[in-house]
XYZ file of C-alpha atoms in Angstrom:
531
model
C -42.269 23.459 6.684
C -38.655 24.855 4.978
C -36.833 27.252 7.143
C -36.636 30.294 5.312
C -35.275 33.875 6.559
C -37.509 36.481 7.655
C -36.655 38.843 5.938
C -37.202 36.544 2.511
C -39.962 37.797 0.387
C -40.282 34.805 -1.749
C -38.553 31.938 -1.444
C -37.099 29.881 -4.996
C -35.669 26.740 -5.850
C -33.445 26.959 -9.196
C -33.366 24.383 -11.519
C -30.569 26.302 -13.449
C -27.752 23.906 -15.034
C -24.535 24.390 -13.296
C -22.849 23.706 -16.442
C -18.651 24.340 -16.362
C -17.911 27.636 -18.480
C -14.660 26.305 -19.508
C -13.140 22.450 -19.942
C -11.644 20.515 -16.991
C -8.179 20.879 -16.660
C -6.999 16.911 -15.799
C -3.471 18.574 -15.460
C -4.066 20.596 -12.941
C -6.156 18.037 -11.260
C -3.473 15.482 -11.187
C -1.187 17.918 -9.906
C -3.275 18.881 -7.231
C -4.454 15.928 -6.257
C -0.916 14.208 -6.417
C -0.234 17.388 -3.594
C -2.557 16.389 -1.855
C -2.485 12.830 -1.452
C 1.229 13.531 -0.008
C 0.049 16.248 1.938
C -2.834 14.291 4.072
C -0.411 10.877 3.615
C -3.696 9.606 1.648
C -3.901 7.085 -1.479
C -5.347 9.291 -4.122
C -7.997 6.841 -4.686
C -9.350 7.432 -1.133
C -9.937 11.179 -1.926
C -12.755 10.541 -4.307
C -15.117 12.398 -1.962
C -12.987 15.369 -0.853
C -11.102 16.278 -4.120
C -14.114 16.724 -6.718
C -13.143 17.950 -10.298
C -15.406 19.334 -12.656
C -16.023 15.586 -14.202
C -16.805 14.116 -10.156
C -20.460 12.936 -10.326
C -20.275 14.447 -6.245
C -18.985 17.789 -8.128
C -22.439 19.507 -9.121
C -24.353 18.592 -6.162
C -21.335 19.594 -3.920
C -21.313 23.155 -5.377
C -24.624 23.571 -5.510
C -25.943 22.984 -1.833
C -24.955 25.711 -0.341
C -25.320 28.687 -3.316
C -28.040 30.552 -1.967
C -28.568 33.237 -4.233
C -29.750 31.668 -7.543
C -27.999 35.203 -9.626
C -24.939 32.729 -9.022
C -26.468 28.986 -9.700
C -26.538 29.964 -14.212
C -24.918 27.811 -16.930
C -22.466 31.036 -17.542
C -21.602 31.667 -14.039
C -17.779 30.812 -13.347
C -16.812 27.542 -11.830
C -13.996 26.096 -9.953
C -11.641 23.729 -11.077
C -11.474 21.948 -8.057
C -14.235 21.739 -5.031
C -12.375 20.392 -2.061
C -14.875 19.364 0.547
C -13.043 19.112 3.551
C -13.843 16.595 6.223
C -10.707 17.225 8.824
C -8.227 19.935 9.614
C -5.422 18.213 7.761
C -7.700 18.466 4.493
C -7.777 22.307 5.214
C -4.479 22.475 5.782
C -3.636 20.576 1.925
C -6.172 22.623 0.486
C -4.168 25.699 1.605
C -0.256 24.682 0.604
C -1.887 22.684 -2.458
C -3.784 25.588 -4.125
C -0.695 27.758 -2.765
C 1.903 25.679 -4.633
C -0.581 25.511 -8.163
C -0.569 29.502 -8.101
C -4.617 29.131 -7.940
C -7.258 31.251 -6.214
C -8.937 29.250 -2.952
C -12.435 30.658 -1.993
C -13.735 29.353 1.093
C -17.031 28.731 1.895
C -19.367 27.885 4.920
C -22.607 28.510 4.671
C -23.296 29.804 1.228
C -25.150 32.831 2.954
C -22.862 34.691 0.378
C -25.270 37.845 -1.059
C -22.624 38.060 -3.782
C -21.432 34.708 -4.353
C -17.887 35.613 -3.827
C -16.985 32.568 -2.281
C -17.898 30.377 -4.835
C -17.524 32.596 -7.851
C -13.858 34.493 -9.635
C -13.229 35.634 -12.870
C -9.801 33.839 -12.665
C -9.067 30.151 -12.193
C -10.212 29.437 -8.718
C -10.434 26.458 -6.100
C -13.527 25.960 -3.651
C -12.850 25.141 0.013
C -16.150 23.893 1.295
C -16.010 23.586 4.972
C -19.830 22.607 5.044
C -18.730 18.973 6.817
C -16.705 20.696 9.474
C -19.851 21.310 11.956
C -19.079 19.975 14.541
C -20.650 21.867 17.867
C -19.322 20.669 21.834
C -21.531 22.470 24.167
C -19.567 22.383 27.803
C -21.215 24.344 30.323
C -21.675 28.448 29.559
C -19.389 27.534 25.986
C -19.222 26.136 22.772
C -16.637 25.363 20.148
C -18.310 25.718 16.874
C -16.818 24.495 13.772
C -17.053 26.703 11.152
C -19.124 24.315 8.671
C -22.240 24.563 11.518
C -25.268 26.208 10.366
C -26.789 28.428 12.913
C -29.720 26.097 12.932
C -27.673 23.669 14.882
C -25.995 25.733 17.165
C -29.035 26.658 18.632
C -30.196 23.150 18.897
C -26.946 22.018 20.221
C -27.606 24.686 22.631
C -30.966 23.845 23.410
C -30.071 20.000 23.934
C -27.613 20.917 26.468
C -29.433 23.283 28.471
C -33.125 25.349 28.469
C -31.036 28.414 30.130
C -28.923 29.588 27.739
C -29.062 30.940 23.983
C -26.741 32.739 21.766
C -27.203 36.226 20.035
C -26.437 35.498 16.205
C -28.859 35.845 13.200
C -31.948 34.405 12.843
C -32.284 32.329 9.715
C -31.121 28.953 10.621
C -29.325 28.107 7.298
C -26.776 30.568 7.707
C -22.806 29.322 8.088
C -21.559 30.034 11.975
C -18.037 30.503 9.814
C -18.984 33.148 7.740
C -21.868 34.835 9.945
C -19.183 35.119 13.489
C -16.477 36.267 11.311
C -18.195 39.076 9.666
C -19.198 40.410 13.336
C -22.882 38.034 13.544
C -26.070 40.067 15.084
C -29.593 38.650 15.534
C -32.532 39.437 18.156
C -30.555 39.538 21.305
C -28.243 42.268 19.389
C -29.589 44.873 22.141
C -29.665 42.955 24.891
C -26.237 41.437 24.370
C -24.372 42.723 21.677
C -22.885 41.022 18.787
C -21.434 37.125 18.338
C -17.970 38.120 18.355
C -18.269 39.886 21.470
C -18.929 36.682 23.180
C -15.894 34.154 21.034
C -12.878 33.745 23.543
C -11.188 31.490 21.242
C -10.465 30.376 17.586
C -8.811 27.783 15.541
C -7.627 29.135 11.849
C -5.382 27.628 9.245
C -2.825 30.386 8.243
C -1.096 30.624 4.900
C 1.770 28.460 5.767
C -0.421 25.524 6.518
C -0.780 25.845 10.156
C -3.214 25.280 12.511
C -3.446 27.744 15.217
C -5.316 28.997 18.033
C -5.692 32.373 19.885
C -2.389 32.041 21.800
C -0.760 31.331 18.788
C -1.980 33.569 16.091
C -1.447 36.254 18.741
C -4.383 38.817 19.642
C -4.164 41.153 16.666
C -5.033 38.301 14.034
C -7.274 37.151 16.680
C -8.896 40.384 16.887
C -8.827 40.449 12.876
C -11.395 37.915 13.317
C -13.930 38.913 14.842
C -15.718 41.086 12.207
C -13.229 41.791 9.542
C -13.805 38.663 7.883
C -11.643 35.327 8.140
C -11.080 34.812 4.351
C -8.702 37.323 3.653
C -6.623 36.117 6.672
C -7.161 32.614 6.761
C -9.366 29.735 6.811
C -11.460 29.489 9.968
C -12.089 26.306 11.309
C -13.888 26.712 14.531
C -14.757 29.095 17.167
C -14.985 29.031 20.768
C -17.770 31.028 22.060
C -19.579 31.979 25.172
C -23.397 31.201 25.830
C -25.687 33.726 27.372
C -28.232 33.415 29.649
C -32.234 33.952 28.272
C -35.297 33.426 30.766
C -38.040 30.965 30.885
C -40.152 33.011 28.957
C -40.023 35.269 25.908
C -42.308 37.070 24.173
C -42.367 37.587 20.641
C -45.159 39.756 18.560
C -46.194 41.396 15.073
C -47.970 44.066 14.398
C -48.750 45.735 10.763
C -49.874 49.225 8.957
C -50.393 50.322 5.648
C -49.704 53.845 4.708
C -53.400 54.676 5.458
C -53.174 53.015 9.265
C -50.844 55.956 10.317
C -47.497 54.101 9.239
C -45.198 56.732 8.514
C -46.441 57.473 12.213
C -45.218 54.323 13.751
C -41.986 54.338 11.753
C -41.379 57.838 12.367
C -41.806 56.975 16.741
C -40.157 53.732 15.980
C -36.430 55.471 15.563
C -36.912 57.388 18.946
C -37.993 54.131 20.893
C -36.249 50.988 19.392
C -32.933 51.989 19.739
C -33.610 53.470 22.995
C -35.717 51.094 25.045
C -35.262 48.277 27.615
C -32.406 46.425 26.252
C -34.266 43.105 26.806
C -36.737 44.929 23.508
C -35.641 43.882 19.904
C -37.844 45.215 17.594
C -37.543 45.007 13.674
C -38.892 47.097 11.373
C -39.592 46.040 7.484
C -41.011 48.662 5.263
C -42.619 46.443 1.907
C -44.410 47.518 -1.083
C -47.200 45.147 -1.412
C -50.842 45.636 -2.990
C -54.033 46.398 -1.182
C -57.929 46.366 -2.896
C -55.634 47.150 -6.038
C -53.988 50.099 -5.100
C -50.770 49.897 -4.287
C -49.159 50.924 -0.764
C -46.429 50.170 2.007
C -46.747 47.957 4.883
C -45.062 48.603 7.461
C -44.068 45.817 9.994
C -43.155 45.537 13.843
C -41.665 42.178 14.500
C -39.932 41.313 17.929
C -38.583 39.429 20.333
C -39.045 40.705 24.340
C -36.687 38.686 26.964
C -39.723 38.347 29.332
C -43.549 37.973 29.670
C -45.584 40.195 27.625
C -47.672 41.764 30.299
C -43.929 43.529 30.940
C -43.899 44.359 27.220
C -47.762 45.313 26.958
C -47.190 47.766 29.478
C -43.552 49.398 28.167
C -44.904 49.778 25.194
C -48.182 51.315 25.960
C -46.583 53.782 27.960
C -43.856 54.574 25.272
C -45.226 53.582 21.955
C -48.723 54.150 21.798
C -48.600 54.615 17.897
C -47.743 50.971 17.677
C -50.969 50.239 19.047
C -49.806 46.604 20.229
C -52.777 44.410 21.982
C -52.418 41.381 24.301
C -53.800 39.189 21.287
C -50.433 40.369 19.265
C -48.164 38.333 21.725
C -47.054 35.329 22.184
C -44.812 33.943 25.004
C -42.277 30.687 24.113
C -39.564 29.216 25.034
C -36.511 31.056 23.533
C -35.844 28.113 21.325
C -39.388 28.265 20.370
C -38.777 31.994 19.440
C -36.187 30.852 17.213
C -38.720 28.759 15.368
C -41.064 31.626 15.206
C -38.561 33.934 13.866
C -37.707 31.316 11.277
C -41.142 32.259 9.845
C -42.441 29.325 11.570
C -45.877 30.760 13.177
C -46.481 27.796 14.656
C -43.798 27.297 16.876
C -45.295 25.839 19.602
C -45.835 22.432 17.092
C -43.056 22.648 15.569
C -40.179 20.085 16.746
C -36.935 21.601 17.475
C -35.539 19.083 15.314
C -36.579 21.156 12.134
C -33.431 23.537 13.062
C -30.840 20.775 11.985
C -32.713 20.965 8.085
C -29.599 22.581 6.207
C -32.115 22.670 2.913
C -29.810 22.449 0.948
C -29.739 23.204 -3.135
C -32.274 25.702 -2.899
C -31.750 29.536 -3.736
C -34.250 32.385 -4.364
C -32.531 35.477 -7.040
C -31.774 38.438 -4.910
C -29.631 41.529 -4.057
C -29.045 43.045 -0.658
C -27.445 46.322 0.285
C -27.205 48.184 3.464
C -27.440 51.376 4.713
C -26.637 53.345 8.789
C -28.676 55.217 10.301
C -27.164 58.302 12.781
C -29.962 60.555 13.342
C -33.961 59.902 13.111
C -35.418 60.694 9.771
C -38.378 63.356 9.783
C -41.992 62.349 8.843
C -41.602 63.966 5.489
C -38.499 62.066 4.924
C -40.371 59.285 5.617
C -43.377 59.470 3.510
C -40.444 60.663 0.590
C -39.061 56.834 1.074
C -42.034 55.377 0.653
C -43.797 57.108 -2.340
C -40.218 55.832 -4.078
C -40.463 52.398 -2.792
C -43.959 52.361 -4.676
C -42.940 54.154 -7.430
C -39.576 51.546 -7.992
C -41.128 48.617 -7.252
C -40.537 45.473 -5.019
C -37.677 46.783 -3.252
C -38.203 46.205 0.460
C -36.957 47.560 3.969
C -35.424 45.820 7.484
C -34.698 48.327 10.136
C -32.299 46.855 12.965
C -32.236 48.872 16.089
C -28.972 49.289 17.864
C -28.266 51.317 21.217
C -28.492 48.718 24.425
C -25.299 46.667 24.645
C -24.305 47.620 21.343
C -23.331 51.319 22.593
C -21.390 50.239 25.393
C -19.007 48.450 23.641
C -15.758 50.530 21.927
C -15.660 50.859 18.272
C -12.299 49.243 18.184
C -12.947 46.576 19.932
C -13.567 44.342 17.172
C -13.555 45.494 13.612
C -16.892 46.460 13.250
C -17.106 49.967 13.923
C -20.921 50.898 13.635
C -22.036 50.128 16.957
C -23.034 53.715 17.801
C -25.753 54.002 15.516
C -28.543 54.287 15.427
C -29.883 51.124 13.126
C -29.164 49.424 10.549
C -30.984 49.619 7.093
C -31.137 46.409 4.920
C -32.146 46.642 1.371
C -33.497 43.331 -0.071
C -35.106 42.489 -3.286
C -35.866 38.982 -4.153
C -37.397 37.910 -7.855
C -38.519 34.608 -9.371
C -37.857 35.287 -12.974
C -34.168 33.586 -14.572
C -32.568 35.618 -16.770
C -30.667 38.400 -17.128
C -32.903 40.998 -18.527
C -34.861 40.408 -15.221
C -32.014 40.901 -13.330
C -30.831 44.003 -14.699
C -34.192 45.263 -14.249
C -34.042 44.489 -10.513
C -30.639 45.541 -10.203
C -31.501 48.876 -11.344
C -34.280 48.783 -8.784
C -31.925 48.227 -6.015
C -29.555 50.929 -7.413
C -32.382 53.505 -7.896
C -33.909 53.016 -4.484
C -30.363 53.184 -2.720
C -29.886 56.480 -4.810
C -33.041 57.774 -3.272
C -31.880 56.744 0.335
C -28.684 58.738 0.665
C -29.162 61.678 2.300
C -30.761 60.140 5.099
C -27.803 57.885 6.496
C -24.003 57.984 6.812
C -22.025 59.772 4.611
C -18.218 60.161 4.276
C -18.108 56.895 3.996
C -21.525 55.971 3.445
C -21.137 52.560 5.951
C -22.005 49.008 5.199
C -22.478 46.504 6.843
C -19.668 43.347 5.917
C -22.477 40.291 5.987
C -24.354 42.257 3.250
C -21.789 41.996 0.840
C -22.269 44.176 -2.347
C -20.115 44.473 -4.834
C -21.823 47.758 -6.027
C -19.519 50.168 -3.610
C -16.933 48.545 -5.047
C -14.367 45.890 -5.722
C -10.238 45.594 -6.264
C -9.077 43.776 -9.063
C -4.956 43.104 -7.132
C -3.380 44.769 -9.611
C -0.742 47.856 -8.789
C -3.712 49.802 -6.921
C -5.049 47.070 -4.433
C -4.974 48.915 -2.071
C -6.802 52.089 -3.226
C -9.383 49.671 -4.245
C -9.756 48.127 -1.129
C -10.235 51.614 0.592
C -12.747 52.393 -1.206
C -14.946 49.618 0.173
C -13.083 48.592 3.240
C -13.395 52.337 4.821
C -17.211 51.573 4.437
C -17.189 48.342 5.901
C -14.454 48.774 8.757
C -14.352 52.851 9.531
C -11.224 53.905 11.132
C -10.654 49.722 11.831
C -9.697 49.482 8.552
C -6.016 50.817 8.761
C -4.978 48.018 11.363
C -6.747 44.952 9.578
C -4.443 46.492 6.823
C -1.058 46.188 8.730
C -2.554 42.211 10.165
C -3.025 41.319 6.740
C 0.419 42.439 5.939
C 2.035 40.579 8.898
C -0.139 37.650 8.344
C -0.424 37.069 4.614
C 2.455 39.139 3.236
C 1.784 37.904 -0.351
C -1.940 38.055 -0.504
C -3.030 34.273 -1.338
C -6.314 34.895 0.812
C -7.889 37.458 -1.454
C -11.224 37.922 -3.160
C -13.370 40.599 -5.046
C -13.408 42.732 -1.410
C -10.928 41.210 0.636
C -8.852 43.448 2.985
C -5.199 44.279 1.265
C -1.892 44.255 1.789
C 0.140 47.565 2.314
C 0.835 48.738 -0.870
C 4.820 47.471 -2.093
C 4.008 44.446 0.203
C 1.653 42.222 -1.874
């Protein structure tokens, strides 16, 4: 069975030609390659695997396994000259002063987890970094270094190999890039309980524009802090993280539990917002809100799904006592193994059959066509707001819900502490649409969905900046073009993304990367006169 994420609605493997939208340049090739070979001390005719150009057989298939999101897998989408797939530090460290020297974008790219395919996509020449063979994981006791090419997947199997007492709270699709998911801040099911993934990293290796390698002593504590949840590609190429494993029982408990609108729903959500956030911290429960059809009429289900650290007649009897419109029964749970809950959560219902093994399947090459947005959530919305929400979630269409509780861990931890500064919230709203049909008058169609909907959802969360959450990148609240007004641009965005945070990952930027060769469509600026 393929490891897909939970919160995909369909799942879709394109077939779309990844044609080049402009000729090869075998100038800029040479050049680079020429750069490179004297950077790494390598004959250029033993780089045939790690400097690809457009006309490399290795090219296609190298860009292609890891673009998730199919809107970015077309004949016309833009291509990189170069893909450098990067098999040791030193490669990472040519890549850098090569691209650097040729006056040429570099986009980086772990995972491919990339809702906007901004780092594999530019509407000026551009470079590819893919870090996807950089995965190696050490497991040493309570820690881990975790190079930045390692799917989540793998860490937790690492893990798992290693010891049956420890876990680590990041997302839970397996496919996802440790690189991209840490440095954007990382949650998952233990978010409660625990907190965020960069809460727990004590240590980092990054390339810096100059071509060096270094770690937390000696990029200093305010890049280091930079780091953790403002993103690593605009300061930097991450190649590993050190982080700390936490400690998960025996036994967990994980459950689902459904309603349509006519099964009290807008009930359950409505007591949902004053119980998820606010219950035993050992209590993640998820909340997706989908328009689907029933006996042909069209409604919303609504969906409980959850992970408990502990047995479930401890959960059974919590939630009885505090959530009786959830209505949950002893035949709802199941208790695993917390590796086996990652399985589950990986929409594997089986998990108990399932081999461990399956987490190390990076699948790659295949991509569904989607958009995500996100939304915060300060103060419970009222029945009526809710039934509003989703009367326009049937009336627009397919878009669908996630609700992420916060409160536990996550509100005892300062806003500044790292640069994600939503941790007093009260969830997290993730809009998701997913289609099947190529093209783009489909996708305009669904974009417009995702736009409408979002339109309907804003007086109900944040506002002043309306925040958004960094690992659901959308380009829709904007995007700088580095021109003269960079960094009015970037504020529009960045203030959504980072809150107050965003001024000081503004002044590291400028100490760091003075003249902005880590940039992309949303990556934080430079002061402005600095760039």
């Amino acid at each position: 069975m393929k490891l897909v994420c939970l919160i995909s609605f369909f799942f879709f493997i394109s077939t779309t030609s990844l044609a080049a939208v402009s000729p090869p340049n075998p100038t800029l090739y040479q050049n680079f390659l020429q750069c490179f070979s004297n950077q790494t001390k390598s004959p250029p005719n033993s780089l045939s695997d790690v400097v690809l150009p457009q006309t490399a057989p290795a090219f296609t298939p190298t860009l292609r396994a890891y673009i998730r999101n199919a809107r970015f897998n077309t004949s016309t989408t833009s291509k990189p000259a170069i893909v450098i797939a990067a098999r040791s530090e030193p490669h990472v460290q040519a890549a850098v002063l090569c691209t650097k020297s040729l006056n040429v974008q570099l986009k980086t790219r772990s995972g491919g987890h990339d809702y906007e395919g901004v780092s594999y996509t530019s509407n000026v020449p551009f470079f590819v970094l893919d870090m996807s063979n950089l995965r190696n994981i050490t497991v040493l006791g309570e820690s881990a270094w975790v190079g930045a090419g390692a799917t989540l997947g793998e860490v937790y199997y690492r893990i798992w190999e290693k010891t049956k007492l420890h876990g680590f709270p990041a997302g839970v699709c397996p496919t996802v890039g440790a690189g991209g998911h840490i440095s954007g801040g990382g949650y998952g099911n233990m978010i409660r309980k625990y907190g965020l993934s960069v809460d727990y990293v004590t240590d980092a290796k990054i390339v810096d524009v100059n071509g060096r390698v270094l770690d937390r002593k000696a990029m200093g504590e305010d890049l280091f802090w930079a780091i953790r949840g403002g993103g690593g590609a605009s300061f930097g190429v991450i190649l590993a993280y050190k982080i700390t494993l936490v400690p998960v029982p025996p036994t967990v408990t994980v459950f689902r539990v459904e309603k349509n609108l006519d099964e009290n729903a807008v009930d359950m959500v409505h007591k949902w917002q004053f119980v998820a956030p606010k219950t035993d911290p050992s209590l993640f429960m998820r909340l997706l809100l989908q328009p689907v059809t029933r006996n042909k009429a069209q409604t919303v289900r609504a969906s409980v799904v959850a992970l408990f650290l502990g047995k479930s007649s401890d959960v059974l009897s919590l939630l009885t006592r505090d959530f009786p419109e959830l209505d949950l029964k002893q035949e709802n749970c199941t208790e695993l193994t917390w590796i086996q809950s990652v399985l589950w959560w990986a929409n594997n219902d089986n998990a108990t059959q399932v081999k461990p093994e399956i987490l190390l399947d990076r699948n790659p090459d295949s991509a569904s066509y989607g958009k995500r947005k996100s939304d915060y959530v300060e103060k419970e919305i009222t029945k009526e707001g809710l039934d509003y929400l989703m009367r326009k979630m049937i009336e627009v269409g397919k878009t669908g819900l996630v609700f992420n509780p916060y409160g536990g861990k996550m509100s005892e931890v300062a806003t500044t502490a790292t640069p994600f500064p939503h941790r007093t919230k009260l969830y997290k709203v993730q809009h998701s649409i997913n289609w099947k049909d190529p093209g783009t008058a489909a996708e305009s169609s669904f974009l417009q969905q995702t736009r409408s909907f979002y339109s309907y959802m804003a007086p109900y969360v944040t506002q002043n900046p309306r925040h958004t959450y960094l690992n659901y990148r959308d380009l829709d609240i904007g995007v700088n073009t580095h021109g003269p007004n960079s960094y009015r641009e970037a504020e529009v965005y960045g203030r959504k993304y980072f809150g107050e945070n965003f001024d000081r990952l503004v002044k590291v930027k400028t100490a760091v990367d003075p003249q902005n060769f880590f940039r992309d469509e949303q990556s934080v600026p430079t002061l402005p006169g600095k760039a």
